[in-house]
CSV table of C-alpha atoms and ligand atoms in Angstrom, one decimal:
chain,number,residue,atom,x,y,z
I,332,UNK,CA,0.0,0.0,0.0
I,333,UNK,CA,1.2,3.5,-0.7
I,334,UNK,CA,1.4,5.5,2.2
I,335,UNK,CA,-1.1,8.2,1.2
I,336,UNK,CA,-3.7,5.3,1.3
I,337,UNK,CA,-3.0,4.2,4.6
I,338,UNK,CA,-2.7,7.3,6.4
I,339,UNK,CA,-6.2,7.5,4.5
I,340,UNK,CA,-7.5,4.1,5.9
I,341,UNK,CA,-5.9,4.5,9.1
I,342,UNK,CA,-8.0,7.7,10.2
I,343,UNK,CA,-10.7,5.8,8.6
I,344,UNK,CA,-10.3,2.5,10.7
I,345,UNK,CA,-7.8,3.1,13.5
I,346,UNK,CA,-8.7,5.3,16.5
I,347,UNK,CA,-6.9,8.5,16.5
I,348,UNK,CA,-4.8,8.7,19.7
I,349,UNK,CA,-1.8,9.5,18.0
I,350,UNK,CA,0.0,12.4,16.3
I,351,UNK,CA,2.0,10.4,13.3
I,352,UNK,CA,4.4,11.5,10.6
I,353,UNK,CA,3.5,10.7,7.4
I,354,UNK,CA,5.4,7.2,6.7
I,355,UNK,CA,5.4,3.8,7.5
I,356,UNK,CA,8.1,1.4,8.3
I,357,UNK,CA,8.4,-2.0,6.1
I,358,UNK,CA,11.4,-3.3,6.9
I,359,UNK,CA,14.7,-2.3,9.5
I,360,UNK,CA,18.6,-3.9,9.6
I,361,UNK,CA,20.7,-2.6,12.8
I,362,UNK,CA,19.9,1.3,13.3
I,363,UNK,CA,18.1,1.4,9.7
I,364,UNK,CA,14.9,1.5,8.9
I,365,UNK,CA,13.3,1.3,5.3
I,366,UNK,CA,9.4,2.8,4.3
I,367,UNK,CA,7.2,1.4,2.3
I,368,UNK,CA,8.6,3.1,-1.1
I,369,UNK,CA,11.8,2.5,-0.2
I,370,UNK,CA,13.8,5.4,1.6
I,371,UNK,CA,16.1,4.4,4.1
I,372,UNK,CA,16.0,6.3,7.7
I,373,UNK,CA,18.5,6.3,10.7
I,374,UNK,CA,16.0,5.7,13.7
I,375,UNK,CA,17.6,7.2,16.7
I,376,UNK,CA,14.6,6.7,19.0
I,377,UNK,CA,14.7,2.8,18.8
I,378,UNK,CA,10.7,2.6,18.9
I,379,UNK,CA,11.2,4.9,21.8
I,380,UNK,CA,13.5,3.2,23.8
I,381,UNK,CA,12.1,-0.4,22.7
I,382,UNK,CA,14.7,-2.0,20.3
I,383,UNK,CA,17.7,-2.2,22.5
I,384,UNK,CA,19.2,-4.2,20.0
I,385,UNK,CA,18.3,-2.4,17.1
I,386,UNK,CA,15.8,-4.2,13.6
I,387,UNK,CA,16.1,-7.3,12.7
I,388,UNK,CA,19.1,-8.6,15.2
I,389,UNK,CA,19.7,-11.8,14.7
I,390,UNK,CA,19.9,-13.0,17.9
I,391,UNK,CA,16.2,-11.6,18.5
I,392,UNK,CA,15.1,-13.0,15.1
I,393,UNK,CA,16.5,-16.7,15.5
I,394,UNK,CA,14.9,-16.2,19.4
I,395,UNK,CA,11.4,-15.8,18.1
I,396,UNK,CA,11.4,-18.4,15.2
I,397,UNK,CA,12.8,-20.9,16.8
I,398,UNK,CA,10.0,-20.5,19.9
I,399,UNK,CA,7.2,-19.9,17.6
I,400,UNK,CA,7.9,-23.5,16.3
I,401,UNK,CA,7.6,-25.3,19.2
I,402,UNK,CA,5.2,-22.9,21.3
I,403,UNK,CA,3.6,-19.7,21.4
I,404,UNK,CA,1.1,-19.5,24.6
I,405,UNK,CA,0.2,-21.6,27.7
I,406,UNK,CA,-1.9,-19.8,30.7
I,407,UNK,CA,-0.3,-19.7,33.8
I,408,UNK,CA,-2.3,-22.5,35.5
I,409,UNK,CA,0.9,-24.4,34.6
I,410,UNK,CA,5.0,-23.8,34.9
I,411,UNK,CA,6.5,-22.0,31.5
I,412,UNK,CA,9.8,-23.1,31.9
I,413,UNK,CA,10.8,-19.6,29.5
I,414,UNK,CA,9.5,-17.5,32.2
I,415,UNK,CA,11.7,-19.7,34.9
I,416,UNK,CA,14.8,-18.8,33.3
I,417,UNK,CA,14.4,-15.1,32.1
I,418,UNK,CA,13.2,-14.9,35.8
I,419,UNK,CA,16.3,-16.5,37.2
I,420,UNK,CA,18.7,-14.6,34.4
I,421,UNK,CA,17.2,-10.8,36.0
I,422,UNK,CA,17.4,-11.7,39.5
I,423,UNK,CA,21.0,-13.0,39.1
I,424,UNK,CA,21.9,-9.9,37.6
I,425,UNK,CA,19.7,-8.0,39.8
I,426,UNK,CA,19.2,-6.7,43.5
I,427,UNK,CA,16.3,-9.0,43.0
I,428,UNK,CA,15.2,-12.0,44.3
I,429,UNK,CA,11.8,-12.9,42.1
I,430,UNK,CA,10.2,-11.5,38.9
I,431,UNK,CA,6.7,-11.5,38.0
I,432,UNK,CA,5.9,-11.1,34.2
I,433,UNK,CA,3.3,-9.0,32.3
I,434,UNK,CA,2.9,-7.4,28.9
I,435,UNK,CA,4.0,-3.6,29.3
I,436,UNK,CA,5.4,-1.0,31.0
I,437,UNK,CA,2.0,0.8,32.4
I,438,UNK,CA,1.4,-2.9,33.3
I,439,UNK,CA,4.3,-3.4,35.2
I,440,UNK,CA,4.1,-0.4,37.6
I,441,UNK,CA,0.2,-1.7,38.3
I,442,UNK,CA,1.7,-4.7,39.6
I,443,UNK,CA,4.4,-2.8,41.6
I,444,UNK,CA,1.6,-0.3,43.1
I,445,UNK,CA,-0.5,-3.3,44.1
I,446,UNK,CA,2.8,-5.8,45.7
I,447,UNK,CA,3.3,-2.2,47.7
I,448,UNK,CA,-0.1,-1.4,49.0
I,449,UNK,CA,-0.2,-5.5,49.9
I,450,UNK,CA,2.9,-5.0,51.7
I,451,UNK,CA,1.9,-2.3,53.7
I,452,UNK,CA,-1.5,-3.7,54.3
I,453,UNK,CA,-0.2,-7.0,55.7
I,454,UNK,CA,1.8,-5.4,58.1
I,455,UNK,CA,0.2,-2.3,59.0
I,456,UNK,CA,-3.6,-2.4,57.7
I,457,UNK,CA,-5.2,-0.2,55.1
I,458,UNK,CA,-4.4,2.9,55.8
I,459,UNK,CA,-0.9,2.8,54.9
I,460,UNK,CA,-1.3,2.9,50.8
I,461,UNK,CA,-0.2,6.5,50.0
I,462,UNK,CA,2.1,6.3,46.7
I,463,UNK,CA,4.8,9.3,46.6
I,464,UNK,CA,6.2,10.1,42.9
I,465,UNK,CA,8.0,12.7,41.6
I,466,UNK,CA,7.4,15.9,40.0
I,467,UNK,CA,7.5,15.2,35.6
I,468,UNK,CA,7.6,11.7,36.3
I,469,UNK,CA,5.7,9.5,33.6
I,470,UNK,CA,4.6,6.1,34.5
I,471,UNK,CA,2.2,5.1,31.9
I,472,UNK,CA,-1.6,5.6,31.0
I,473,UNK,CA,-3.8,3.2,32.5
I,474,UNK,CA,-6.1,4.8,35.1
I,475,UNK,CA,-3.9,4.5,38.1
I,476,UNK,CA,-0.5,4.6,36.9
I,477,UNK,CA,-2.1,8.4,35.7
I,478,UNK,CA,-2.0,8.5,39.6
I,479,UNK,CA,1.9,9.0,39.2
I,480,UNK,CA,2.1,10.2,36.2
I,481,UNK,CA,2.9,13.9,36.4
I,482,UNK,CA,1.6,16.1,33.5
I,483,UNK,CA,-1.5,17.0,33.9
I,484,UNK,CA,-2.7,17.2,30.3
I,485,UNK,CA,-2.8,12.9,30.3
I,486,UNK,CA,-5.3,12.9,33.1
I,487,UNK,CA,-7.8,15.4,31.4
I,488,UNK,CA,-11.6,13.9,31.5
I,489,UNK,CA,-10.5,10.7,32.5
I,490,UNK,CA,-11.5,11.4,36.4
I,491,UNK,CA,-12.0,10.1,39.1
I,492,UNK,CA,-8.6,8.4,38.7
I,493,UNK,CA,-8.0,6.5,42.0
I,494,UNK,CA,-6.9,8.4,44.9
I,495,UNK,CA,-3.8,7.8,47.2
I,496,UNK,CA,-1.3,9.7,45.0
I,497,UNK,CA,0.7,12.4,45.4
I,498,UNK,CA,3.5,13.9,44.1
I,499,UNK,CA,7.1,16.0,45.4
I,500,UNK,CA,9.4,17.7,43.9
I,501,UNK,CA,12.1,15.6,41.6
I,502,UNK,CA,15.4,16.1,43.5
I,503,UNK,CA,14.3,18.1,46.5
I,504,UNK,CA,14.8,16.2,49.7
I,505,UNK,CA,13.0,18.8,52.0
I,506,UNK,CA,9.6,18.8,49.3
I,507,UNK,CA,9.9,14.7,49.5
I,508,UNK,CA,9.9,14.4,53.4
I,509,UNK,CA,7.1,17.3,53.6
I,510,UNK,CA,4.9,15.1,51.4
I,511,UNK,CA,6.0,11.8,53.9
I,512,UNK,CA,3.0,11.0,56.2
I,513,UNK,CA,2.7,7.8,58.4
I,514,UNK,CA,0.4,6.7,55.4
I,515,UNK,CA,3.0,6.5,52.7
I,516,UNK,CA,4.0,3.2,51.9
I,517,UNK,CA,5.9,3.7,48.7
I,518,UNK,CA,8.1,6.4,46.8
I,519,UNK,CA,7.9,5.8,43.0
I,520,UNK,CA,10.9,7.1,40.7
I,521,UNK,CA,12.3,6.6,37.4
I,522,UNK,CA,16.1,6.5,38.0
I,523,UNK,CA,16.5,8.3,35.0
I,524,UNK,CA,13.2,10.6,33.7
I,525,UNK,CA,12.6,10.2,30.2
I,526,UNK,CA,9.2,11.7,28.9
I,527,UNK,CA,9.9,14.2,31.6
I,528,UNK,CA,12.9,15.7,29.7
I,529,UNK,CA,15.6,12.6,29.4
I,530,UNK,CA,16.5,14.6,33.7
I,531,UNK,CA,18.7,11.8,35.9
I,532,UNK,CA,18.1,11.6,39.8
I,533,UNK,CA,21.0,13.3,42.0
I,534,UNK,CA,22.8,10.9,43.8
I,535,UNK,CA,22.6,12.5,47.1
I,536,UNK,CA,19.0,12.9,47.0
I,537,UNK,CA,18.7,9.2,45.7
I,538,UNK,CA,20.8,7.8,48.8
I,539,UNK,CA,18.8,10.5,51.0
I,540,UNK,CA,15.5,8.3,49.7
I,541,UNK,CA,16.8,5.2,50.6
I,542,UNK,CA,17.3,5.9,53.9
I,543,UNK,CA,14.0,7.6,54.9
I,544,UNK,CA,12.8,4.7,53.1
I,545,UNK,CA,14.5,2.3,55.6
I,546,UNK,CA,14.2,4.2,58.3
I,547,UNK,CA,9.9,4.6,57.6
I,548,UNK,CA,9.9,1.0,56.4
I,549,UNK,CA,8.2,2.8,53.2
I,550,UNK,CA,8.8,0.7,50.0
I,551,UNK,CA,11.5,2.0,47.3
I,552,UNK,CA,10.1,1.2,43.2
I,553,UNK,CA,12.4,2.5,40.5
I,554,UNK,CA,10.9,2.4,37.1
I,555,UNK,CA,13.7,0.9,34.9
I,556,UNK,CA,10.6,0.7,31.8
I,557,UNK,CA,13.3,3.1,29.8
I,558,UNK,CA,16.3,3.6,31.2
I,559,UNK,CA,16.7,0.1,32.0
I,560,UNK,CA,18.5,-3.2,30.4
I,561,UNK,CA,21.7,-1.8,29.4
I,562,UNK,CA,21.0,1.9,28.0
I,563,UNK,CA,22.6,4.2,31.1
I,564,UNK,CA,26.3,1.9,31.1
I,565,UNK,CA,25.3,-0.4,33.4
I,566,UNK,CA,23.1,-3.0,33.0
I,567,UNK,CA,20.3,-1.4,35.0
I,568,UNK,CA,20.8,2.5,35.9
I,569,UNK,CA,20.3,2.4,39.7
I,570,UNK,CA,24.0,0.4,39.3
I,571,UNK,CA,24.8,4.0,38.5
I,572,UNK,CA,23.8,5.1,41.7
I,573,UNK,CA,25.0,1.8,44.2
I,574,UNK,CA,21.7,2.2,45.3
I,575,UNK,CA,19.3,-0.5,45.1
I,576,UNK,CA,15.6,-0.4,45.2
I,577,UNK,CA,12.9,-3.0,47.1
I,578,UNK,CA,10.7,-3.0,43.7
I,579,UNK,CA,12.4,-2.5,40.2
I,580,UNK,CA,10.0,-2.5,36.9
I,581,UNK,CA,11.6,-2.8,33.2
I,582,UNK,CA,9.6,-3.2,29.8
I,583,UNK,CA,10.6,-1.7,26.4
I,584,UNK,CA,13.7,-2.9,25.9
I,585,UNK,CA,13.1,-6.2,27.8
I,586,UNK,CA,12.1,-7.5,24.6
I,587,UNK,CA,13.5,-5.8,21.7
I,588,UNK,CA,10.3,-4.3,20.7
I,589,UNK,CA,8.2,-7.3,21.6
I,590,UNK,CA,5.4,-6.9,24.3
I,591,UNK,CA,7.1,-7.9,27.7
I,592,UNK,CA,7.2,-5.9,31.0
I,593,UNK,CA,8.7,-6.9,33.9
I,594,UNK,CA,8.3,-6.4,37.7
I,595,UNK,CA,11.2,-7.7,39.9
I,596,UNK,CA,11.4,-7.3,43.8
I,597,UNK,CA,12.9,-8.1,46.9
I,598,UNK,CA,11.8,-11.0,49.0
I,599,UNK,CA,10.6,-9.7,51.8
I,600,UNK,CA,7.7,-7.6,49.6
I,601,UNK,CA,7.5,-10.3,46.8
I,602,UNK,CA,6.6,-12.9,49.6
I,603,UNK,CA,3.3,-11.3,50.2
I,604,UNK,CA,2.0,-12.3,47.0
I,605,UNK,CA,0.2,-15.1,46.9
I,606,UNK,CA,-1.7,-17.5,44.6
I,607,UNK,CA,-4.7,-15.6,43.1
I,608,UNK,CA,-3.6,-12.0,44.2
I,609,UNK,CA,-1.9,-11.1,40.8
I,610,UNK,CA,-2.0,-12.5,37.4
I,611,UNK,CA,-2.5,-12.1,34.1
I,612,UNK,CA,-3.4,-14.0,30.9
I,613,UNK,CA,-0.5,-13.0,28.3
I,614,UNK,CA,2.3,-12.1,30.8
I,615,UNK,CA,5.4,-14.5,30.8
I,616,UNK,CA,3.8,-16.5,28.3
I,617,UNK,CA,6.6,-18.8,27.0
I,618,UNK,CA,7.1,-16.6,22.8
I,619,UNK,CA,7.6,-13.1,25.1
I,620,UNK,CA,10.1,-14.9,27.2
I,621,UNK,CA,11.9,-16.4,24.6
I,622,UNK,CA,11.7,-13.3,22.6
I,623,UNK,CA,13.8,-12.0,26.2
I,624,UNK,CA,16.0,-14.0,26.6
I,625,UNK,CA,17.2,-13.7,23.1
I,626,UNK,CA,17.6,-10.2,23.6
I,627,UNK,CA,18.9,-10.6,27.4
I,628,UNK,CA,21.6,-14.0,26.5
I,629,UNK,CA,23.0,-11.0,24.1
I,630,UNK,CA,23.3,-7.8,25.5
I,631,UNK,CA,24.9,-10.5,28.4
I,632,UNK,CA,27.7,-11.8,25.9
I,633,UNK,CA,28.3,-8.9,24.6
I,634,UNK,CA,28.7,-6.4,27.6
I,635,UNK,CA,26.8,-4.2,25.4
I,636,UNK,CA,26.3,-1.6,28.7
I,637,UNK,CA,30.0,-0.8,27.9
I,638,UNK,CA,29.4,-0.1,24.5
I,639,UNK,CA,26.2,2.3,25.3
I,640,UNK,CA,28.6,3.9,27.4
I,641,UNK,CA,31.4,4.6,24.9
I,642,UNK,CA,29.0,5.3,22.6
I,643,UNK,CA,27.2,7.7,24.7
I,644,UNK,CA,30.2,9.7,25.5
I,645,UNK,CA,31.1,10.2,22.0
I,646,UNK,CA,27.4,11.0,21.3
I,647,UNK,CA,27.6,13.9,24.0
I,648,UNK,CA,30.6,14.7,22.6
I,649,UNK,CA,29.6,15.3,19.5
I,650,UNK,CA,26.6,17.0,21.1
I,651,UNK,CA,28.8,19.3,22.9
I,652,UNK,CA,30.1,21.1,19.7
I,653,UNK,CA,26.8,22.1,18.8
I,654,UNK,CA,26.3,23.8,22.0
I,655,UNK,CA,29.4,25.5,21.2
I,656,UNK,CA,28.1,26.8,18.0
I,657,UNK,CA,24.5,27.5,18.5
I,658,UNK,CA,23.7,29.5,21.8
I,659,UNK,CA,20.2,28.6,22.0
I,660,UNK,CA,21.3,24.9,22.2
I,661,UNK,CA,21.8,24.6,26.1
I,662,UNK,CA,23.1,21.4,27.1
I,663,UNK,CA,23.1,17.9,27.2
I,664,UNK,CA,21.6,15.9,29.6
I,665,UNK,CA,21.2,11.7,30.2
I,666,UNK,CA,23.4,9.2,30.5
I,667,UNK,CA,24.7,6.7,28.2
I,668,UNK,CA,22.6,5.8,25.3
I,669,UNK,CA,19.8,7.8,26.8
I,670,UNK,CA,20.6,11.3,25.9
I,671,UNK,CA,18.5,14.5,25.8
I,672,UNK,CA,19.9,18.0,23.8
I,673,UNK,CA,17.9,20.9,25.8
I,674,UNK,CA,17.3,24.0,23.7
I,675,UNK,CA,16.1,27.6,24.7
I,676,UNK,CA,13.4,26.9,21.8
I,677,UNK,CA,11.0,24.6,21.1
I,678,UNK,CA,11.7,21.5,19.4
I,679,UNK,CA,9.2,19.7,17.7
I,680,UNK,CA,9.6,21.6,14.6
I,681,UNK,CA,13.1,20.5,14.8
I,682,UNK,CA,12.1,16.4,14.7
I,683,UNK,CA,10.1,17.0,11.7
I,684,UNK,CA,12.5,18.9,9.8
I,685,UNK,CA,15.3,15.9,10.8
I,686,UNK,CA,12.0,13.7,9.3
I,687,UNK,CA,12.5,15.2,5.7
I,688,UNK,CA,16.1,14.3,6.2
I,689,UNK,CA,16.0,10.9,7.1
I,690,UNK,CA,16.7,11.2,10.6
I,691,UNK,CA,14.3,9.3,13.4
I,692,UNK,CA,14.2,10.9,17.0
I,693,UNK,CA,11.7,13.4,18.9
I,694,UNK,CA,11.4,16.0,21.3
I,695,UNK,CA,10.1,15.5,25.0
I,696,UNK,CA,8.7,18.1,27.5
I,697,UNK,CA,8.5,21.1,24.8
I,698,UNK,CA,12.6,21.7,24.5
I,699,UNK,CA,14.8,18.9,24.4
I,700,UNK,CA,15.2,16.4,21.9
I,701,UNK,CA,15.7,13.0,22.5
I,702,UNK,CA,17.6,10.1,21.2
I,703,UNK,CA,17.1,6.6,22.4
I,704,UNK,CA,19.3,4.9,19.2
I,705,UNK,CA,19.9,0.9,19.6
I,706,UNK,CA,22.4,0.4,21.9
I,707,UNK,CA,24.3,-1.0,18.8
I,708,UNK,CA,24.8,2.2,17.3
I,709,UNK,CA,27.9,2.7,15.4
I,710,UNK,CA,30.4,5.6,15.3
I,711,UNK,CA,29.9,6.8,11.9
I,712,UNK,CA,26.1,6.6,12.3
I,713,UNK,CA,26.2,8.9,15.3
I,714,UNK,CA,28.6,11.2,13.0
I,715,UNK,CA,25.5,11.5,10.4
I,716,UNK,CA,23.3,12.5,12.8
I,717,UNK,CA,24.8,14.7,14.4
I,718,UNK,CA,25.9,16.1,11.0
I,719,UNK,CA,22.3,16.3,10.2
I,720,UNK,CA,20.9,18.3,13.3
I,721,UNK,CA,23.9,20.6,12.7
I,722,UNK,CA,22.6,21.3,8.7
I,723,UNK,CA,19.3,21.7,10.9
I,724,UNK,CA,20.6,24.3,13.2
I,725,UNK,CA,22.2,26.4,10.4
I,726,UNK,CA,18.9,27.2,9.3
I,727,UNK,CA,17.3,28.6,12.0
I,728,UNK,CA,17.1,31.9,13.1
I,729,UNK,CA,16.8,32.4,17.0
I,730,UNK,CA,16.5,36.1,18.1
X,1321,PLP,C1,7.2,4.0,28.4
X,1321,PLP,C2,7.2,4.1,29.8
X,1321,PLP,C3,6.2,3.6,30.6
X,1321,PLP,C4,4.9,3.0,30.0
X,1321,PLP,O1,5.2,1.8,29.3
X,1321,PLP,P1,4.0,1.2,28.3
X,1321,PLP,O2,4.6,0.0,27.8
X,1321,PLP,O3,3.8,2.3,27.3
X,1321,PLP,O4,2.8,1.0,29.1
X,1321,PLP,C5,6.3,3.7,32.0
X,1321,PLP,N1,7.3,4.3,32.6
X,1321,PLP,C6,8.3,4.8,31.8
X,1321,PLP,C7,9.5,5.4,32.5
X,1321,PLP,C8,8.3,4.8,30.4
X,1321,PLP,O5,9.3,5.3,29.7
């Protein structure tokens, strides 16, 4: 189909939830992807974060076909031994000790909100269920994880969304322990924000956390869904930090772009679930965990959280020169292969442009654009697209 027809079908037949530039993708090799007439693009935003290991990797590829053959879905009324062994490979390179399985990120902080408020509940009744995030945190669009999702604009017309939520100011200790109360039984944080403007969490705040945390017996959940599995330099990004949480939750690049979330915890809270209190009819089936372990078995071999870190250095780098030549370019922010470029302007105009040139990334929180490329990116491909924003940034007149 040409793409003028389907963007014509698609408003006809598919709801209209998202804004969409005007191609579709029919086929992608490593940090390429192709349209359907043909034209070649260099995606650095990874399906937002999702294809870790770029299109079309073979280890993903051979994962799925070889699964597929033998089995795609059983329920959960019996053992999947797939979802044994991608549950033993994340708590063995993990603070974890068990993992429960699901089929998104959203997903996965539901089930970390509920193994909280059942924590707290067992020990200390129901009043104890207050959830604490952070100010421009995002942590996905179901009805309660809008609960902790910051912006305001997401939760429009979809009240009542469920109450025993509340929010305090990213990286301010005193605004944190002012929104503490004797009812707050979990503080929810991405190590690393991403839709909030690609910001990281300061390390003496984080540490700070943990030991309120201990101290108030109040449960710690990161929300690794994007800066997890290997982007930051380090496997997971609170490694960044030597701080570990009680409750971690990965998804998008779990699977290499395959529907998979994850929800991994300590003991002590995972213990309280119990047969019947959590489930769900997709997660862990035995195609996503195959797809994952693929995906994991790799980035394993391969170290590949050295190479995001390499790579993200020289991506900064290059990032850096741009801030010496534009002033309205302010800095760059993230860490590894998770890197934002703030600007003094808006920059949405600036992804679309970078469209019509054949270069895939987008623009978070009104100013800073942001580029979640596989974590196989080469060199020379960071080199283009750099080269490409700076041809961009020529153009355009700031006064
Ligand atoms: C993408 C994302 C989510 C939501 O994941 P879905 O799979 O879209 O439900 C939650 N938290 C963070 C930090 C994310 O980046």
């Amino acid at each position: 189909m040409k793409i003028d027809a389907i963007m014509q079908e698609g408003n006809q037949y598919t709801m209209n939830t998202y804004k969409r530039l005007p191609v579709a993708f029919q086929s992608g090799e490593g940090s390429y992807l192709k349209d359907t007439e043909g034209k070649q693009y260099l995606d650095m935003i990874g399906g937002l974060g999702a294809c870790g290991l770029g299109h079309n990797h073979p280890a993903v590829t051979k994962a799925i076909q070889d699964q597929a053959e033998k089995l795609i879905h059983v329920a959960n009324i019996y053992w999947i031994q797939e979802q044994v062994e991608l549950g033993k490979l994340l708590v063995q390179h993990s603070f974890g000790d068990k993992a429960f399985f699901c089929n998104s990120g959203a997903e996965a902080n539901e089930a970390a909100i509920k193994l909280a408020r059942k924590y707290a509940y067992k020990k200390y009744g129901d009043q104890k269920n207050e959830v604490i995030a952070m100010t421009s945190a995002f942590h996905g669009r179901t009805i309660a994880t809008l609960g902790v999702t910051y912006n305001k604009k997401y939760q429009e017309g979809y009240g009542p969304i469920p109450t025993g939520f509340k929010f305090a100011e990213f990286n301010n200790i005193d605004a944190l322990n002012e929104a503490i109360t004797e009812n707050t039984c979990a503080i929810m944080m991405e190590t690393i924000q991403g839709e909030g403007g690609v910001t990281p969490v300061d390390k003496d705040f984080l540490k700070e956390v943990k030991a309120i945390c201990e101290e108030k017996d109040i449960l710690l959940i990161f929300d690794e869904i994007q800066c997890g599995v290997a982007r930051t330099g380090k496997l997971f990004a609170y490694e960044n930090y030597g701080i570990e949480p009680d409750i971690m939750t990965l998804a998008k690049a779990l699977g290499s772009g395959f529907p998979i979330g994850a929800m991994i915890a300590k003991d002590k809270v995972a213990e309280v679930f119990n047969p019947g209190d959590h489930g769900t009819t997709f997660g862990g089936n035995p195609l996503a965990c195959a797809t994952a372990l693929g995906t994991m078995n790799f980035i394993l071999k391969e170290k590949l959280w050295k190479k995001a870190e390499e790579s993200g250095a020289y991506f900064a780098e290059k990032l850096t020169e741009l801030i010496d030549k534009y002033p309205w370019v302010k800095q760059v922010k993230g860490k590894g292969l998770m890197v934002g470029l703030e600007l003094e302007i808006e920059g949405g105009f600036i992804v679309e442009k970078a469209f019509e040139e054949r270069l895939l990334m987008n623009c978070t929180a009104g100013n800073v654009l942001r580029f979640l490329p596989p974590l196989i990116i080469e060199k020379e491909e960071i080199d283009k697209s750099v080269e490409i924003l700076d041809k961009i940034f020529k153009e355009i007149k700031v006064d």
